[in-house]
Tab-separated table of C-alpha atoms and ligand atoms in Angstrom:
chain	number	residue	atom	x	y	z
A	297	MET	CA	-139.296	59.552	-21.331
A	298	GLU	CA	-143.281	58.575	-21.001
A	299	VAL	CA	-143.806	55.981	-17.797
A	300	ILE	CA	-147.033	53.861	-18.321
A	301	ASN	CA	-147.893	52.235	-15.149
A	302	GLN	CA	-150.976	51.723	-15.093
A	303	LEU	CA	-153.670	49.410	-16.527
A	304	GLN	CA	-155.560	50.176	-19.468
A	305	PRO	CA	-158.189	48.077	-21.563
A	306	GLY	CA	-156.575	46.600	-24.570
A	307	PRO	CA	-157.968	45.166	-28.206
A	308	GLU	CA	-160.316	43.202	-26.742
A	309	GLY	CA	-161.562	45.689	-24.044
A	310	HIS	CA	-161.337	42.902	-21.833
A	311	VAL	CA	-157.363	41.955	-21.545
A	312	ALA	CA	-154.631	44.458	-19.934
A	313	VAL	CA	-151.551	46.780	-20.899
A	314	TYR	CA	-149.308	46.870	-18.039
A	315	THR	CA	-145.500	48.155	-18.220
A	316	LYS	CA	-143.542	48.027	-14.913
A	317	ILE	CA	-141.343	51.244	-13.840
A	318	VAL	CA	-137.673	50.864	-14.876
A	319	GLY	CA	-136.604	53.333	-16.809
A	320	GLU	CA	-138.092	51.997	-20.631
A	321	ILE	CA	-141.228	52.141	-22.204
A	322	LYS	CA	-141.828	47.614	-22.605
A	323	MET	CA	-145.750	47.242	-24.029
A	324	GLU	CA	-146.421	44.019	-23.593
A	325	HIS	CA	-148.972	42.106	-25.748
A	326	PRO	CA	-152.365	41.802	-25.435
A	327	LYS	CA	-153.045	38.968	-22.795
A	328	GLU	CA	-155.708	36.070	-21.848
A	329	ALA	CA	-156.393	35.076	-18.070
A	330	THR	CA	-157.878	37.237	-15.409
A	331	VAL	CA	-156.730	36.722	-12.405
A	332	LEU	CA	-157.350	37.282	-8.955
A	333	VAL	CA	-154.843	38.067	-5.998
A	334	VAL	CA	-156.440	38.179	-2.382
A	335	GLY	CA	-153.636	40.260	0.023
A	336	GLY	CA	-152.360	43.351	0.568
A	337	GLY	CA	-148.791	43.435	2.213
A	338	GLY	CA	-145.418	42.483	0.701
A	339	ARG	CA	-146.003	38.840	-0.330
A	340	CYS	CA	-148.980	40.003	-2.423
A	341	HIS	CA	-147.092	42.786	-4.194
A	342	ALA	CA	-144.163	39.093	-5.326
A	343	ILE	CA	-147.164	37.514	-5.868
A	344	VAL	CA	-148.933	39.945	-8.728
A	345	ASP	CA	-145.171	40.716	-9.495
A	346	ALA	CA	-144.451	37.082	-10.525
A	347	LEU	CA	-148.119	36.658	-12.574
A	348	SER	CA	-147.155	39.933	-13.873
A	349	ARG	CA	-144.345	38.158	-16.158
A	350	SER	CA	-146.489	35.224	-17.078
A	351	PRO	CA	-147.696	35.279	-20.765
A	352	GLN	CA	-150.794	34.217	-19.911
A	353	VAL	CA	-151.691	35.953	-17.785
A	354	GLY	CA	-153.765	39.640	-18.801
A	355	LYS	CA	-155.470	41.167	-16.342
A	356	ILE	CA	-155.164	41.421	-12.099
A	357	TYR	CA	-157.209	42.286	-9.889
A	358	CYS	CA	-155.762	42.512	-5.943
A	359	ALA	CA	-158.097	42.415	-3.405
A	360	PRO	CA	-157.776	45.221	-1.217
A	361	GLY	CA	-153.949	45.206	-2.352
A	362	ASN	CA	-151.749	48.424	-1.969
A	363	ALA	CA	-150.500	51.930	-3.812
A	364	GLY	CA	-147.214	49.957	-5.251
A	365	ILE	CA	-149.446	47.246	-6.158
A	366	ALA	CA	-151.762	49.286	-7.867
A	367	ALA	CA	-149.099	50.264	-10.064
A	368	GLN	CA	-149.717	45.957	-11.474
A	369	ALA	CA	-153.125	45.306	-10.437
A	370	GLU	CA	-156.025	46.310	-10.139
A	371	CYS	CA	-157.129	47.189	-6.654
A	372	VAL	CA	-160.198	45.919	-5.385
A	373	PRO	CA	-161.600	47.266	-2.063
A	374	LEU	CA	-162.324	43.941	-0.658
A	375	LYS	CA	-161.284	42.697	2.569
A	376	ASP	CA	-159.009	39.131	2.533
A	377	THR	CA	-161.927	37.595	5.016
A	378	GLN	CA	-164.729	38.838	3.460
A	379	VAL	CA	-164.684	35.464	1.267
A	380	GLU	CA	-168.175	35.731	0.096
A	381	GLN	CA	-167.937	38.964	-1.730
A	382	LEU	CA	-164.737	37.776	-2.975
A	383	ARG	CA	-166.512	34.963	-4.413
A	384	ASP	CA	-169.171	37.035	-5.719
A	385	PHE	CA	-166.225	39.418	-7.489
A	386	ALA	CA	-164.056	36.520	-8.830
A	387	ILE	CA	-167.490	35.535	-10.973
A	388	GLU	CA	-168.499	38.533	-11.993
A	389	LYS	CA	-164.848	38.679	-13.332
A	390	ALA	CA	-164.905	35.958	-14.609
A	391	VAL	CA	-161.769	35.194	-12.866
A	392	ALA	CA	-159.939	32.475	-13.776
A	393	LEU	CA	-157.198	31.536	-10.865
A	394	THR	CA	-157.585	33.809	-7.601
A	395	VAL	CA	-154.811	32.894	-5.494
A	396	VAL	CA	-154.876	33.514	-1.537
A	397	GLY	CA	-151.624	35.291	0.437
A	398	PRO	CA	-153.027	35.448	4.156
A	399	GLU	CA	-153.478	33.085	6.317
A	400	VAL	CA	-156.933	34.611	7.797
A	401	ALA	CA	-158.637	33.605	4.341
A	402	LEU	CA	-157.419	30.754	4.142
A	403	ALA	CA	-158.710	30.519	7.681
A	404	ALA	CA	-161.781	31.450	7.164
A	405	GLY	CA	-162.422	29.212	4.315
A	406	ILE	CA	-162.367	31.197	1.123
A	407	THR	CA	-160.982	27.794	-0.648
A	408	ASP	CA	-163.989	25.494	0.257
A	409	VAL	CA	-166.117	28.386	-0.776
A	410	PHE	CA	-164.619	29.157	-4.407
A	411	ASN	CA	-164.311	25.386	-4.422
A	412	ALA	CA	-168.130	24.708	-4.171
A	413	ALA	CA	-168.734	27.832	-7.137
A	414	GLY	CA	-166.780	25.922	-9.137
A	415	LEU	CA	-164.001	28.842	-9.417
A	416	ARG	CA	-160.215	27.765	-9.711
A	417	ILE	CA	-158.537	28.642	-6.620
A	418	PHE	CA	-154.421	28.085	-5.093
A	419	GLY	CA	-154.554	27.788	-1.752
A	420	PRO	CA	-155.479	24.893	1.034
A	421	THR	CA	-158.988	24.738	2.534
A	422	LYS	CA	-159.647	25.348	5.958
A	423	ALA	CA	-159.105	21.307	6.906
A	424	ALA	CA	-156.055	21.513	5.299
A	425	ALA	CA	-155.695	24.927	7.097
A	426	VAL	CA	-155.342	23.778	10.144
A	427	ILE	CA	-151.755	22.728	10.428
A	428	GLU	CA	-150.890	26.839	10.795
A	429	SER	CA	-153.626	27.881	12.541
A	430	SER	CA	-154.003	24.874	15.436
A	431	LYS	CA	-150.095	24.436	16.716
A	432	ASP	CA	-151.829	21.562	18.808
A	433	PHE	CA	-153.378	19.957	15.450
A	434	ALA	CA	-149.060	20.235	13.884
A	435	LYS	CA	-147.913	18.923	16.763
A	436	GLN	CA	-150.325	15.637	17.013
A	437	LEU	CA	-149.757	15.344	13.444
A	438	MET	CA	-145.856	14.941	13.808
A	439	ALA	CA	-146.105	12.645	17.223
A	440	LYS	CA	-148.366	10.881	14.789
A	441	TYR	CA	-145.864	10.346	11.634
A	442	ASN	CA	-142.458	10.871	13.883
A	443	VAL	CA	-141.335	13.366	12.323
A	444	PRO	CA	-138.630	15.607	13.626
A	445	THR	CA	-139.599	18.196	16.450
A	446	ALA	CA	-139.525	20.071	19.456
A	447	ALA	CA	-141.061	17.629	22.642
A	448	TYR	CA	-144.132	19.653	24.244
A	449	ARG	CA	-146.899	19.018	26.065
A	450	THR	CA	-150.646	20.810	25.324
A	451	PHE	CA	-152.829	22.419	28.421
A	452	ASP	CA	-156.211	24.005	28.810
A	453	GLU	CA	-156.031	25.153	31.907
A	454	TYR	CA	-153.499	27.344	33.809
A	455	ALA	CA	-153.186	24.515	37.040
A	456	PRO	CA	-151.402	21.904	35.266
A	457	ALA	CA	-149.463	23.834	33.267
A	458	ILE	CA	-148.127	26.061	35.673
A	459	GLU	CA	-146.888	22.749	36.969
A	460	TYR	CA	-145.356	21.435	34.400
A	461	VAL	CA	-143.397	24.043	33.710
A	462	ARG	CA	-142.430	25.026	37.808
A	463	GLY	CA	-139.034	22.979	37.682
A	464	GLY	CA	-138.037	23.935	34.432
A	465	PRO	CA	-136.008	23.706	32.538
A	466	PHE	CA	-135.829	27.388	31.305
A	467	PRO	CA	-135.672	28.901	28.388
A	468	VAL	CA	-139.392	27.431	27.687
A	469	VAL	CA	-141.350	28.235	24.684
A	470	LEU	CA	-145.142	29.029	25.383
A	471	LYS	CA	-147.331	29.168	21.883
A	472	TYR	CA	-150.827	29.768	22.428
A	473	ASP	CA	-152.599	28.126	19.754
A	474	GLY	CA	-154.434	30.052	17.416
A	475	LEU	CA	-153.952	32.567	15.027
A	476	ALA	CA	-151.761	35.265	16.484
A	477	ALA	CA	-150.291	37.151	13.938
A	478	GLY	CA	-147.668	36.327	15.221
A	479	LYS	CA	-147.639	37.118	18.697
A	480	GLY	CA	-148.394	34.076	19.955
A	481	VAL	CA	-145.237	32.634	20.929
A	482	VAL	CA	-143.196	33.674	23.943
A	483	ILE	CA	-140.349	32.303	25.204
A	484	PRO	CA	-139.529	33.072	29.006
A	485	GLU	CA	-136.446	33.339	30.663
A	486	THR	CA	-137.259	32.547	33.776
A	487	PHE	CA	-140.379	30.846	36.029
A	488	GLU	CA	-141.408	34.287	36.829
A	489	GLU	CA	-142.075	35.218	33.371
A	490	ALA	CA	-143.705	32.099	32.474
A	491	GLU	CA	-146.350	32.596	35.449
A	492	HIS	CA	-147.005	35.967	33.690
A	493	THR	CA	-147.756	34.488	30.457
A	494	LEU	CA	-149.619	31.909	31.142
A	495	LYS	CA	-151.480	33.923	33.487
A	496	ASP	CA	-152.406	35.765	30.166
A	497	MET	CA	-152.793	32.948	27.720
A	498	LEU	CA	-155.311	30.436	29.840
A	499	LEU	CA	-156.569	33.161	32.855
A	500	ASP	CA	-157.392	36.015	31.168
A	501	ASP	CA	-157.629	34.740	27.497
A	502	ARG	CA	-155.526	38.103	26.244
A	503	PHE	CA	-155.503	35.994	23.324
A	504	GLY	CA	-159.031	34.641	23.144
A	505	LYS	CA	-160.004	31.251	24.596
A	506	GLY	CA	-157.617	28.996	23.599
A	507	LYS	CA	-155.288	26.102	24.891
A	508	VAL	CA	-151.739	26.264	25.208
A	509	VAL	CA	-148.340	24.391	23.916
A	510	VAL	CA	-145.432	23.655	26.339
A	511	GLU	CA	-141.838	24.036	23.825
A	512	GLU	CA	-138.775	22.182	24.163
A	513	PHE	CA	-136.406	25.348	23.659
A	514	LEU	CA	-134.091	24.243	20.607
A	515	THR	CA	-131.481	26.479	19.246
A	516	GLY	CA	-129.952	26.422	15.493
A	517	PRO	CA	-130.392	28.480	12.896
A	518	GLU	CA	-133.665	29.203	11.404
A	519	PHE	CA	-134.576	28.666	7.527
A	520	SER	CA	-137.581	28.335	6.128
A	521	PHE	CA	-138.712	25.468	3.439
A	522	MET	CA	-141.460	26.854	0.992
A	523	CYS	CA	-142.574	23.516	-0.474
A	524	PHE	CA	-145.528	24.436	-3.608
A	525	VAL	CA	-147.591	20.806	-3.046
A	526	ASP	CA	-150.636	18.655	-3.980
A	527	GLY	CA	-151.984	16.142	-2.382
A	528	GLU	CA	-148.684	13.844	-2.077
A	529	ARG	CA	-147.104	16.204	-4.818
A	530	VAL	CA	-143.937	18.160	-3.421
A	531	PHE	CA	-141.880	20.566	-4.636
A	532	PRO	CA	-139.691	22.682	-3.504
A	533	MET	CA	-138.485	26.329	-3.503
A	534	ALA	CA	-135.166	27.938	-2.954
A	535	LEU	CA	-134.887	28.166	1.170
A	536	SER	CA	-134.159	31.362	2.157
A	537	GLN	CA	-134.435	33.035	5.940
A	538	ASP	CA	-136.010	35.500	7.716
A	539	HIS	CA	-135.136	38.006	10.248
A	540	LYS	CA	-137.882	38.147	13.184
A	541	ARG	CA	-136.604	40.591	15.763
A	542	ALA	CA	-136.702	44.316	15.073
A	543	TYR	CA	-133.385	45.247	15.991
A	544	GLU	CA	-130.156	44.512	14.641
A	545	GLY	CA	-127.818	42.084	16.738
A	546	ASP	CA	-131.157	40.410	16.677
A	547	LYS	CA	-132.432	41.692	20.102
A	548	GLY	CA	-135.559	43.751	20.262
A	549	PRO	CA	-139.295	42.580	20.195
A	550	ASN	CA	-140.667	40.148	17.659
A	551	THR	CA	-141.791	41.466	14.549
A	552	GLY	CA	-143.541	39.903	11.299
A	553	GLY	CA	-140.196	40.132	9.779
A	554	MET	CA	-137.392	42.668	8.849
A	555	GLY	CA	-135.309	41.018	6.178
A	556	ALA	CA	-134.889	37.913	4.288
A	557	TYR	CA	-132.381	36.244	1.986
A	558	SER	CA	-131.860	33.286	-0.505
A	559	PRO	CA	-130.472	31.061	-1.313
A	560	LEU	CA	-128.647	29.923	2.398
A	561	PRO	CA	-124.928	28.513	2.061
A	562	PHE	CA	-125.228	26.728	5.958
A	563	ILE	CA	-128.026	24.130	4.428
A	564	THR	CA	-126.746	21.699	2.805
A	565	ASP	CA	-128.017	19.856	-0.118
A	566	GLU	CA	-127.603	16.370	2.243
A	567	ASP	CA	-129.860	18.940	4.919
A	568	ARG	CA	-132.522	19.921	2.429
A	569	GLU	CA	-132.689	16.166	1.030
A	570	TYR	CA	-133.276	15.322	4.816
A	571	ALA	CA	-136.000	17.899	4.946
A	572	MET	CA	-137.880	17.179	2.296
A	573	GLU	CA	-137.763	13.229	2.988
A	574	ASN	CA	-138.105	13.180	6.237
A	575	ILE	CA	-140.765	16.555	6.947
A	576	MET	CA	-142.062	18.272	3.882
A	577	LYS	CA	-142.861	14.782	1.849
A	578	PRO	CA	-144.066	12.716	5.198
A	579	VAL	CA	-145.870	15.655	6.285
A	580	ALA	CA	-148.094	16.416	3.117
A	581	SER	CA	-149.008	12.602	2.703
A	582	ALA	CA	-150.047	12.536	6.265
A	583	MET	CA	-152.038	15.182	5.414
A	584	VAL	CA	-153.811	12.833	2.968
A	585	LYS	CA	-154.017	10.123	5.317
A	586	GLU	CA	-155.832	12.560	7.649
A	587	GLY	CA	-158.152	13.334	5.330
A	588	ARG	CA	-156.773	16.881	4.870
A	589	PRO	CA	-155.541	16.622	1.454
A	590	PHE	CA	-152.959	19.641	1.010
A	591	LYS	CA	-153.083	22.153	-1.732
A	592	GLY	CA	-151.055	24.679	-2.396
A	593	VAL	CA	-147.860	26.432	-0.298
A	594	LEU	CA	-146.770	24.307	2.681
A	595	TYR	CA	-144.197	26.383	4.764
A	596	GLY	CA	-141.347	24.744	7.019
A	597	GLY	CA	-140.454	26.743	9.260
A	598	LEU	CA	-137.237	24.507	10.626
A	599	MET	CA	-134.530	24.578	13.095
A	600	LYS	CA	-131.122	23.049	12.054
A	601	THR	CA	-130.228	22.030	16.203
A	602	PRO	CA	-126.874	20.191	16.692
A	603	SER	CA	-129.128	17.109	16.913
A	604	GLY	CA	-130.712	17.597	13.609
A	605	ILE	CA	-133.132	19.556	11.265
A	606	LYS	CA	-137.019	20.038	13.248
A	607	VAL	CA	-139.639	21.881	12.932
A	608	ILE	CA	-140.530	24.522	14.385
A	609	GLU	CA	-143.627	25.374	12.779
A	610	PHE	CA	-146.188	25.146	9.116
A	611	ASN	CA	-147.776	27.399	7.650
A	612	CYS	CA	-149.967	26.800	5.561
A	613	ARG	CA	-149.174	29.838	3.034
A	614	PHE	CA	-146.562	32.033	1.286
A	615	GLY	CA	-144.245	32.995	3.777
A	616	ASP	CA	-143.714	36.861	4.374
A	617	PRO	CA	-140.865	38.472	3.926
A	618	GLU	CA	-139.658	35.372	2.012
A	619	THR	CA	-141.764	35.478	-0.734
A	620	GLU	CA	-140.272	38.571	-1.896
A	621	VAL	CA	-136.818	37.540	-2.549
A	622	VAL	CA	-137.998	33.629	-2.735
A	623	LEU	CA	-140.110	34.446	-6.442
A	624	PRO	CA	-137.741	36.761	-8.094
A	625	LEU	CA	-135.488	33.668	-8.667
A	626	LEU	CA	-138.544	31.804	-9.947
A	627	LYS	CA	-138.049	30.798	-13.987
A	628	SER	CA	-140.715	29.162	-14.843
A	629	ASP	CA	-143.925	30.620	-15.349
A	630	ILE	CA	-145.677	30.827	-11.987
A	631	TYR	CA	-148.831	30.650	-13.931
A	632	ASP	CA	-148.470	26.842	-15.325
A	633	ILE	CA	-147.797	26.150	-11.164
A	634	PHE	CA	-150.906	27.676	-9.605
A	635	THR	CA	-153.111	26.114	-12.312
A	636	ALA	CA	-151.047	22.609	-11.939
A	637	ILE	CA	-151.768	22.513	-8.059
A	638	ALA	CA	-154.781	23.240	-7.993
A	639	ASP	CA	-156.543	21.370	-11.162
A	640	GLY	CA	-154.604	18.684	-9.785
A	641	SER	CA	-152.479	18.173	-13.919
A	642	PRO	CA	-149.281	18.062	-14.069
A	643	MET	CA	-147.119	19.973	-12.909
A	644	PRO	CA	-144.222	21.770	-15.332
A	645	ARG	CA	-140.593	21.951	-14.537
A	646	VAL	CA	-140.209	24.689	-11.269
A	647	GLU	CA	-136.776	25.739	-12.248
A	648	TRP	CA	-134.569	28.217	-10.312
A	649	ASP	CA	-132.285	30.554	-10.668
A	650	ALA	CA	-129.179	30.308	-8.994
A	651	ARG	CA	-128.181	33.276	-8.304
A	652	ALA	CA	-128.420	35.755	-4.532
A	653	SER	CA	-130.875	38.458	-3.657
A	654	MET	CA	-131.346	39.566	-0.125
A	655	GLY	CA	-134.158	41.680	0.664
A	656	PHE	CA	-134.549	44.915	3.372
A	657	VAL	CA	-137.096	45.686	5.258
A	658	MET	CA	-138.203	50.053	5.856
A	659	ALA	CA	-140.088	49.512	8.837
A	660	SER	CA	-141.674	52.818	10.160
A	661	GLU	CA	-140.430	54.112	13.518
A	662	GLY	CA	-141.829	52.089	16.382
A	663	TYR	CA	-142.971	49.108	14.903
A	664	PRO	CA	-143.654	46.910	16.281
A	665	GLY	CA	-145.914	48.806	18.890
A	666	SER	CA	-147.383	52.270	17.921
A	667	TYR	CA	-146.515	53.744	14.311
A	668	GLU	CA	-147.432	57.112	13.065
A	669	LYS	CA	-149.119	56.441	9.614
A	670	GLY	CA	-149.046	58.497	6.057
A	671	HIS	CA	-145.421	60.307	5.668
A	672	VAL	CA	-144.552	60.762	2.053
A	673	ILE	CA	-142.046	58.593	0.524
A	674	GLU	CA	-139.588	60.014	-1.728
A	675	GLY	CA	-136.740	58.316	-4.410
A	676	LEU	CA	-139.392	55.123	-5.216
A	677	GLU	CA	-138.458	55.591	-8.697
A	678	GLU	CA	-134.939	56.236	-8.953
A	679	ALA	CA	-133.825	52.905	-6.471
A	680	LEU	CA	-135.927	51.181	-9.089
A	681	SER	CA	-133.777	52.561	-11.841
A	682	ASP	CA	-131.311	49.816	-11.198
A	683	PRO	CA	-132.076	46.999	-13.332
A	684	ASP	CA	-131.429	44.000	-10.374
A	685	VAL	CA	-133.109	45.896	-7.528
A	686	ARG	CA	-136.784	45.131	-6.772
A	687	ILE	CA	-139.108	47.425	-4.666
A	688	TYR	CA	-142.624	45.391	-3.021
A	689	HIS	CA	-144.907	47.581	-1.218
A	690	MET	CA	-146.007	46.203	1.879
A	691	GLY	CA	-147.472	48.758	4.200
A	692	THR	CA	-148.404	52.347	1.913
A	693	ALA	CA	-151.122	54.680	0.057
A	694	GLU	CA	-151.653	57.410	-2.176
A	695	LYS	CA	-152.031	60.728	-1.437
A	696	ASP	CA	-152.098	64.113	-3.521
A	697	GLY	CA	-150.026	61.662	-5.948
A	698	LYS	CA	-147.513	60.575	-3.488
A	699	THR	CA	-146.924	57.747	-1.810
A	700	VAL	CA	-147.369	57.476	2.028
A	701	THR	CA	-146.608	55.268	4.987
A	702	ALA	CA	-150.021	53.392	5.704
A	703	GLY	CA	-148.605	50.537	7.828
A	704	GLY	CA	-146.195	49.158	10.552
A	705	ARG	CA	-144.087	47.579	7.888
A	706	VAL	CA	-143.995	49.886	5.042
A	707	LEU	CA	-141.008	48.714	2.204
A	708	MET	CA	-139.220	45.561	1.291
A	709	VAL	CA	-136.092	46.184	-0.812
A	710	ILE	CA	-134.659	43.486	-2.657
A	711	GLY	CA	-131.118	42.887	-4.304
A	712	SER	CA	-130.538	40.282	-7.039
A	713	GLY	CA	-126.838	39.876	-7.853
A	714	ASP	CA	-124.489	36.428	-8.559
A	715	THR	CA	-123.762	36.400	-5.097
A	716	LEU	CA	-125.609	36.974	-1.447
A	717	LYS	CA	-122.860	39.969	-0.953
A	718	ALA	CA	-123.929	41.218	-3.819
A	719	ALA	CA	-127.451	41.149	-3.858
A	720	HIS	CA	-126.829	42.788	-0.081
A	721	ASP	CA	-125.276	46.135	-1.615
A	722	LYS	CA	-127.519	46.385	-4.573
A	723	ALA	CA	-129.919	46.278	-1.721
A	724	LEU	CA	-129.070	48.781	0.577
A	725	GLU	CA	-127.947	51.342	-2.428
A	726	ALA	CA	-131.290	51.335	-3.469
A	727	VAL	CA	-132.256	51.983	0.481
A	728	SER	CA	-130.089	54.597	1.075
A	729	LYS	CA	-131.568	56.535	-2.026
A	730	ILE	CA	-135.314	56.087	-0.864
A	731	LYS	CA	-136.362	58.971	1.717
A	732	CYS	CA	-139.099	59.427	4.722
A	733	ASP	CA	-138.489	60.776	8.033
A	734	ASN	CA	-140.353	58.506	9.523
A	735	LEU	CA	-138.503	54.730	8.275
A	736	PHE	CA	-136.103	52.487	10.059
A	737	PHE	CA	-134.302	49.767	9.049
A	738	ARG	CA	-132.052	46.731	9.977
A	739	ARG	CA	-128.645	46.923	8.404
A	740	ASP	CA	-127.507	43.594	9.672
A	741	ILE	CA	-129.698	41.126	7.250
A	742	GLY	CA	-128.171	38.096	5.704
A	743	TRP	CA	-125.043	38.914	9.180
A	744	ARG	CA	-125.009	34.680	9.379
A	745	VAL	CA	-123.917	34.545	5.745
A	746	LEU	CA	-121.613	37.602	5.102
B	954	AMP	P1	-143.016	30.601	15.696
B	954	AMP	O1	-144.830	31.200	15.660
B	954	AMP	O2	-143.734	29.059	16.400
B	954	AMP	O3	-142.300	30.412	13.983
B	954	AMP	O4	-142.109	30.937	16.913
B	954	AMP	C1	-141.673	32.318	16.613
B	954	AMP	C2	-140.434	31.789	16.404
B	954	AMP	O5	-140.240	31.408	18.371
B	954	AMP	C3	-139.415	31.018	15.723
B	954	AMP	O6	-139.393	31.653	14.531
B	954	AMP	C4	-138.324	30.667	16.854
B	954	AMP	O7	-137.411	31.647	16.855
B	954	AMP	C5	-139.158	30.638	18.070
B	954	AMP	N1	-139.547	29.228	18.499
B	954	AMP	C6	-140.515	28.455	18.672
B	954	AMP	N2	-140.331	27.690	18.934
B	954	AMP	C7	-139.613	27.366	19.699
B	954	AMP	C8	-138.128	26.318	20.307
B	954	AMP	N3	-138.914	24.771	20.238
B	954	AMP	N4	-137.082	26.452	20.679
B	954	AMP	C9	-136.925	27.719	20.166
B	954	AMP	N5	-136.989	28.538	19.520
B	954	AMP	C10	-138.732	28.839	19.235
B	955	LIG	N1	-141.738	34.954	7.488
B	955	LIG	C1	-142.539	34.138	8.668
B	955	LIG	C2	-143.948	33.844	8.326
B	955	LIG	O1	-144.208	33.784	7.076
B	955	LIG	O2	-144.472	33.732	9.009
């Protein structure tokens, strides 16, 4: 059996022929639009995969991409923050649509730079991306527009901050005000720990020169509500839940996410309606009123507390690893959705598969601390032989024709099925086929619902 997994010139020279490695040869018809995806982890692999299902999409470029993405897109050696070079690349290749994955590119103003050049791009401007890059901005916005969230105060000096925290209660939530790659939130259990963290954040500037948001500690299950947003228009995605801690039993250090699943049986239709009407829509409309209309994915990191659903954080982009389990459930053509938002044109119906999806992250031993790279990964094709399994590469590279580990989080293995249990079993079976001597994963993804 021959497997074609590379981009090849089509009859018109500029189009791509792409075939997924699913154990059969599937020649797709020549397609049209050239698309650029900015980013290189599992989230971008999921975006590239969703785009490749669109009959309107031809050649896909991904900058910088990774070894797994390379089977579906041509990887371009540009970093996500090289926004001027990316713009020049998009012009040179007549890219019809650029989709941005990581927040750093958005905070670096990639959308503004592309807009100024008349290029179509999916993702918020720098002024709108501030909803993620400044926790203080997000808290002020929520206070002004009565959006439910934890009580808070912001400090830019150590002395008043430590005085405020001294009287408790504990735990207390300390959030560094700036992009800190998921490491900017510390939840001290005692005054001594809080003192240590505030010193790091406000005296020693270990995170950079910034402010600290001190927040009330909330309890309850967390969930991710991602919406496609164009100004006042808000279109919900399937709900999902991330698992942030490194080890089973939700123990160990916080990570970028060790697994995710969708849908969420513990969130009722009323909960979702409440979150839509009291959080997602009012925030989209608040951004318009503030002169920062949001276009792109607005990610609500929400918590179902005993006193109602409240906001923990907003992100200005697709969640990672939530996107890897949510996008496989999208039935509509994602190219139509991206272009409708980017152009402000009528939105197609956004339809979701009623099936379930669950994904396990395989990470390098040592992650989120230091870890080795370059370990050979085997068994990927065998794991992928099940049509209910997808594998998105988070941090891999190619070496001497083999796939090797190249990041902290390396692979996300996703199963789908009629129930969460079926999706879980499919994913775990696929995980067991993957051989590598330096990877670990959490077996208890989805414990809350299984
Ligand atoms: P963030 O980067 O704001 O999402 O915070 C990272 C993690 O810290 C969240 O996913 C929560 O688990 C936790 N967290 C943040 N804020 C609070 C809060 N007010 N109460 C309890 N946990 C929180
Ligand atoms: N999964 C959390 C995030 O994307 O920030």
